[in-house]
């Protein structure tokens, strides 16, 4: 986030920079605390916000600083590489429009140590 | 917030500590960036989350570390002392269940410099 942005302005700006697409009314659907632990000590922490959006304008870039970009079918996310906790975010957000809250604890190399989600995993 | 908490766990714990009441399913309704500026320079910043909740258990404390506590009628908030931008949060949340996003910029003594809200003020 840039310093004076709201989280909605931030996701809109960053999505545009990284994909070329302009989101129309992204909706906050997840608010998470991410903890990095090594040997039982917290070495880093941040917040992560997940937005849902169905409408946009613009054309998808083929490449950005984030890498190669492509559309994938909704049900293909479980085969994509991502931090292990992120699959649970997709599981929830594609099934429910209820906000999900939670904490993910990882090692520094993103091995998942624990997940605490509300609503909990089915 | 304590380090491993989600924002929902944090509001539930802090509300209990400061009022004696246990919130039942508080819902996030506002996500804000707060900026403190002096002479055009950002000297502090934080995020502020506003929750809405109708159900609770427990008895209201008369006093807590936050001061004297009392119930007030819903329409009395405009007469209560608070940071100037907070009145706009009440205005929105008591009228709409749609999440509101925004940025408040204050001086160090909480004179309001600017407000940027989405949805905007009526």
Short mmCIF file of C-alpha atoms in Angstrom, two decimals:
data_model
loop_
_atom_site.label_atom_id
_atom_site.label_comp_id
_atom_site.label_asym_id
_atom_site.label_seq_id
_atom_site.Cartn_x
_atom_site.Cartn_y
_atom_site.Cartn_z
CA UNK A 1 0.00 0.00 0.00
CA UNK A 2 1.03 3.57 -0.59
CA UNK A 3 0.77 5.82 2.40
CA UNK A 4 -2.54 7.63 1.85
CA UNK A 5 -4.40 4.82 0.09
CA UNK A 6 -7.37 2.89 1.38
CA UNK A 7 -7.08 -0.87 0.92
CA UNK A 8 -9.61 -0.65 -1.95
CA UNK A 9 -7.58 2.05 -3.73
CA UNK A 10 -4.46 -0.03 -3.16
CA UNK A 11 -5.88 -3.22 -4.68
CA UNK A 12 -7.23 -1.28 -7.66
CA UNK A 13 -3.89 0.45 -8.32
CA UNK A 14 -1.79 -2.68 -7.83
CA UNK A 15 -4.10 -4.86 -9.94
CA UNK A 16 -3.85 -2.34 -12.76
CA UNK A 17 -0.04 -2.18 -12.51
CA UNK A 18 0.35 -5.94 -12.41
CA UNK A 19 -2.32 -7.06 -14.90
CA UNK A 20 -3.38 -4.07 -17.02
CA UNK A 21 -6.99 -4.54 -15.85
CA UNK A 22 -9.07 -1.88 -14.08
CA UNK A 23 -11.27 -3.46 -11.42
CA UNK A 24 -14.86 -2.23 -11.05
CA UNK A 25 -15.96 -2.21 -7.42
CA UNK A 26 -13.74 -4.88 -5.88
CA UNK A 27 -15.24 -6.16 -2.63
CA UNK A 28 -13.26 -7.11 0.46
CA UNK A 29 -13.90 -10.79 1.21
CA UNK A 30 -10.99 -11.79 3.44
CA UNK A 31 -8.88 -10.14 6.18
CA UNK A 32 -5.89 -12.13 7.39
CA UNK A 33 -2.95 -11.92 9.74
CA UNK A 34 0.17 -13.63 8.37
CA UNK A 35 2.89 -14.67 10.81
CA UNK A 36 6.36 -15.96 9.97
CA UNK A 37 7.88 -18.05 12.75
CA UNK A 38 11.27 -19.64 13.14
CA UNK A 39 11.96 -21.86 16.15
CA UNK A 40 8.85 -20.61 17.90
CA UNK A 41 9.72 -16.91 17.46
CA UNK A 42 7.78 -14.48 15.31
CA UNK A 43 10.26 -13.04 12.81
CA UNK A 44 7.81 -11.22 10.53
CA UNK A 45 4.12 -10.41 10.30
CA UNK A 46 1.76 -8.59 7.97
CA UNK A 47 -1.87 -8.23 7.07
CA UNK A 48 -3.33 -9.62 3.86
CA UNK A 49 -6.63 -8.55 2.32
CA UNK A 50 -8.44 -10.56 -0.33
CA UNK A 51 -10.88 -8.89 -2.71
CA UNK A 52 -13.48 -10.38 -5.04
CA UNK A 53 -14.39 -8.70 -8.30
CA UNK A 54 -16.49 -9.72 -11.32
CA UNK A 55 -16.31 -6.62 -13.53
CA UNK A 56 -13.32 -4.92 -15.06
CA UNK A 57 -12.15 -3.01 -18.09
CA UNK A 58 -8.93 -3.24 -20.07
CA UNK A 59 -6.89 -6.05 -21.61
CA UNK A 60 -4.83 -8.57 -19.68
CA UNK A 61 -1.09 -7.99 -20.06
CA UNK A 62 0.83 -11.06 -21.20
CA UNK A 63 3.70 -10.26 -18.86
CA UNK A 64 4.22 -7.95 -15.92
CA UNK A 65 6.83 -7.64 -13.19
CA UNK A 66 4.90 -10.43 -11.45
CA UNK A 67 5.58 -12.82 -14.36
CA UNK A 68 3.53 -14.40 -17.15
CA UNK A 69 -0.22 -13.81 -16.88
CA UNK A 70 -3.11 -15.91 -18.12
CA UNK A 71 -6.75 -16.58 -17.42
CA UNK A 72 -7.49 -19.95 -15.87
CA UNK A 73 -10.82 -21.72 -15.28
CA UNK A 74 -12.30 -21.06 -11.83
CA UNK A 75 -11.85 -24.68 -10.77
CA UNK A 76 -8.15 -24.79 -11.77
CA UNK A 77 -6.84 -22.85 -8.77
CA UNK A 78 -6.11 -26.01 -6.79
CA UNK A 79 -3.44 -26.93 -9.35
CA UNK A 80 -1.67 -23.56 -9.26
CA UNK A 81 1.43 -22.91 -7.13
CA UNK A 82 0.72 -20.61 -4.18
CA UNK A 83 1.27 -20.37 -0.43
CA UNK A 84 -0.54 -23.38 1.09
CA UNK A 85 -3.01 -21.27 3.10
CA UNK A 86 -4.14 -19.42 -0.02
CA UNK A 87 -6.00 -22.51 -1.32
CA UNK A 88 -8.31 -22.19 1.69
CA UNK A 89 -9.00 -18.57 0.81
CA UNK A 90 -10.06 -19.58 -2.72
CA UNK A 91 -12.13 -22.46 -1.28
CA UNK A 92 -14.09 -20.01 0.83
CA UNK A 93 -14.40 -17.03 -1.47
CA UNK A 94 -15.59 -19.04 -4.48
CA UNK A 95 -18.32 -20.65 -2.30
CA UNK A 96 -19.50 -17.79 -0.07
CA UNK A 97 -19.84 -14.02 -0.11
CA UNK A 98 -19.41 -13.92 3.68
CA UNK A 99 -16.20 -12.23 4.83
CA UNK A 100 -13.58 -14.64 6.14
CA UNK A 101 -11.08 -13.71 8.87
CA UNK A 102 -8.04 -15.63 10.01
CA UNK A 103 -4.40 -16.14 10.81
CA UNK A 104 -1.84 -18.14 8.83
CA UNK A 105 1.46 -19.08 10.46
CA UNK A 106 4.33 -20.08 8.18
CA UNK A 107 8.03 -20.81 8.40
CA UNK A 108 10.35 -18.47 6.48
CA UNK A 109 10.19 -20.85 3.47
CA UNK A 110 6.37 -20.85 3.58
CA UNK A 111 5.80 -24.24 5.08
CA UNK A 112 2.41 -23.90 6.74
CA UNK A 113 2.58 -24.30 10.53
CA UNK A 114 -1.03 -23.49 11.43
CA UNK A 115 -4.27 -22.02 10.13
CA UNK A 116 -7.04 -20.41 12.18
CA UNK A 117 -10.02 -19.39 10.03
CA UNK A 118 -13.42 -17.88 10.89
CA UNK A 119 -15.67 -19.31 9.52
CA UNK A 120 -13.61 -22.49 9.98
CA UNK A 121 -12.72 -24.84 7.16
CA UNK A 122 -15.58 -27.28 6.32
CA UNK B 1 -3.87 -6.17 17.86
CA UNK B 2 -1.84 -8.90 19.43
CA UNK B 3 0.56 -10.60 17.10
CA UNK B 4 -1.31 -13.77 16.06
CA UNK B 5 -4.83 -12.35 16.15
CA UNK B 6 -7.16 -11.81 13.25
CA UNK B 7 -8.89 -8.41 13.27
CA UNK B 8 -12.12 -10.15 14.37
CA UNK B 9 -10.39 -11.86 17.30
CA UNK B 10 -8.77 -8.55 18.18
CA UNK B 11 -12.03 -6.57 18.28
CA UNK B 12 -13.70 -9.30 20.33
CA UNK B 13 -10.88 -9.41 22.89
CA UNK B 14 -10.50 -5.64 23.15
CA UNK B 15 -14.25 -5.03 23.39
CA UNK B 16 -14.41 -7.56 26.24
CA UNK B 17 -11.47 -5.95 28.04
CA UNK B 18 -12.81 -2.42 27.65
CA UNK B 19 -16.56 -2.98 28.20
CA UNK B 20 -17.12 -6.40 29.82
CA UNK B 21 -19.30 -7.44 26.87
CA UNK B 22 -18.68 -10.49 24.67
CA UNK B 23 -19.57 -9.72 21.04
CA UNK B 24 -21.42 -12.36 19.04
CA UNK B 25 -20.28 -12.38 15.42
CA UNK B 26 -19.06 -8.81 14.92
CA UNK B 27 -19.01 -7.92 11.20
CA UNK B 28 -16.39 -5.76 9.52
CA UNK B 29 -18.10 -2.70 8.04
CA UNK B 30 -15.29 -0.19 7.60
CA UNK B 31 -11.59 -0.31 6.64
CA UNK B 32 -9.69 2.95 6.90
CA UNK B 33 -6.23 4.41 6.51
CA UNK B 34 -5.47 7.12 9.08
CA UNK B 35 -2.69 9.61 8.32
CA UNK B 36 -1.22 12.19 10.69
CA UNK B 37 0.41 15.09 8.87
CA UNK B 38 2.35 18.09 10.10
CA UNK B 39 3.43 20.77 7.63
CA UNK B 40 2.67 18.49 4.72
CA UNK B 41 4.75 15.57 6.06
CA UNK B 42 3.27 12.25 7.17
CA UNK B 43 4.40 11.77 10.77
CA UNK B 44 2.25 8.74 11.65
CA UNK B 45 -0.18 6.34 9.99
CA UNK B 46 -2.28 3.33 10.93
CA UNK B 47 -5.21 1.27 9.82
CA UNK B 48 -8.57 1.40 11.56
CA UNK B 49 -11.27 -1.24 11.25
CA UNK B 50 -14.89 -0.65 12.24
CA UNK B 51 -17.14 -3.55 13.20
CA UNK B 52 -20.92 -3.72 13.57
CA UNK B 53 -22.53 -6.08 16.07
CA UNK B 54 -26.09 -6.51 17.36
CA UNK B 55 -25.74 -9.48 19.73
CA UNK B 56 -23.61 -9.84 22.83
CA UNK B 57 -23.50 -11.43 26.26
CA UNK B 58 -22.32 -10.04 29.59
CA UNK B 59 -22.95 -6.87 31.56
CA UNK B 60 -21.57 -3.44 30.69
CA UNK B 61 -18.80 -2.32 33.04
CA UNK B 62 -19.38 1.10 34.59
CA UNK B 63 -15.73 1.99 34.25
CA UNK B 64 -12.78 0.59 32.36
CA UNK B 65 -9.31 1.87 31.49
CA UNK B 66 -11.04 3.72 28.65
CA UNK B 67 -13.16 5.75 31.08
CA UNK B 68 -16.82 5.83 32.15
CA UNK B 69 -19.12 3.65 30.05
CA UNK B 70 -22.81 4.04 29.29
CA UNK B 71 -25.37 3.09 26.69
CA UNK B 72 -26.59 5.94 24.53
CA UNK B 73 -29.49 6.07 22.04
CA UNK B 74 -28.45 5.28 18.45
CA UNK B 75 -29.21 8.83 17.29
CA UNK B 76 -27.11 10.45 20.05
CA UNK B 77 -23.72 9.75 18.52
CA UNK B 78 -23.56 13.12 16.79
CA UNK B 79 -23.39 14.79 20.22
CA UNK B 80 -20.54 12.61 21.53
CA UNK B 81 -16.90 13.73 21.47
CA UNK B 82 -14.84 11.80 18.94
CA UNK B 83 -12.34 12.34 16.12
CA UNK B 84 -14.19 14.39 13.47
CA UNK B 85 -13.97 11.71 10.79
CA UNK B 86 -15.61 9.15 13.06
CA UNK B 87 -19.01 10.85 12.75
CA UNK B 88 -18.96 9.96 9.04
CA UNK B 89 -18.29 6.33 9.92
CA UNK B 90 -21.37 6.26 12.18
CA UNK B 91 -23.40 8.07 9.49
CA UNK B 92 -22.61 5.32 7.02
CA UNK B 93 -22.71 2.21 9.19
CA UNK B 94 -26.06 3.03 10.81
CA UNK B 95 -27.59 3.52 7.33
CA UNK B 96 -25.98 0.79 5.23
CA UNK B 97 -24.56 -2.69 5.61
CA UNK B 98 -22.20 -2.08 2.68
CA UNK B 99 -18.52 -1.96 3.61
CA UNK B 100 -17.02 1.53 3.55
CA UNK B 101 -13.35 2.23 2.72
CA UNK B 102 -11.44 5.42 3.11
CA UNK B 103 -8.61 7.63 4.28
CA UNK B 104 -8.70 10.27 7.01
CA UNK B 105 -5.89 12.80 7.25
CA UNK B 106 -5.46 14.67 10.55
CA UNK B 107 -3.02 17.01 12.21
CA UNK B 108 -1.32 15.71 15.37
CA UNK B 109 -4.08 17.31 17.49
CA UNK B 110 -6.77 15.62 15.37
CA UNK B 111 -7.91 18.57 13.35
CA UNK B 112 -9.33 16.97 10.23
CA UNK B 113 -7.39 17.92 7.08
CA UNK B 114 -9.17 15.71 4.54
CA UNK B 115 -11.52 12.77 4.11
CA UNK B 116 -11.72 10.41 1.17
CA UNK B 117 -14.55 7.85 1.54
CA UNK B 118 -15.87 5.10 -0.77
CA UNK B 119 -18.83 5.17 -1.02
CA UNK B 120 -18.55 8.97 -0.76
CA UNK B 121 -20.45 11.05 1.74
CA UNK B 122 -24.04 11.83 0.62
#
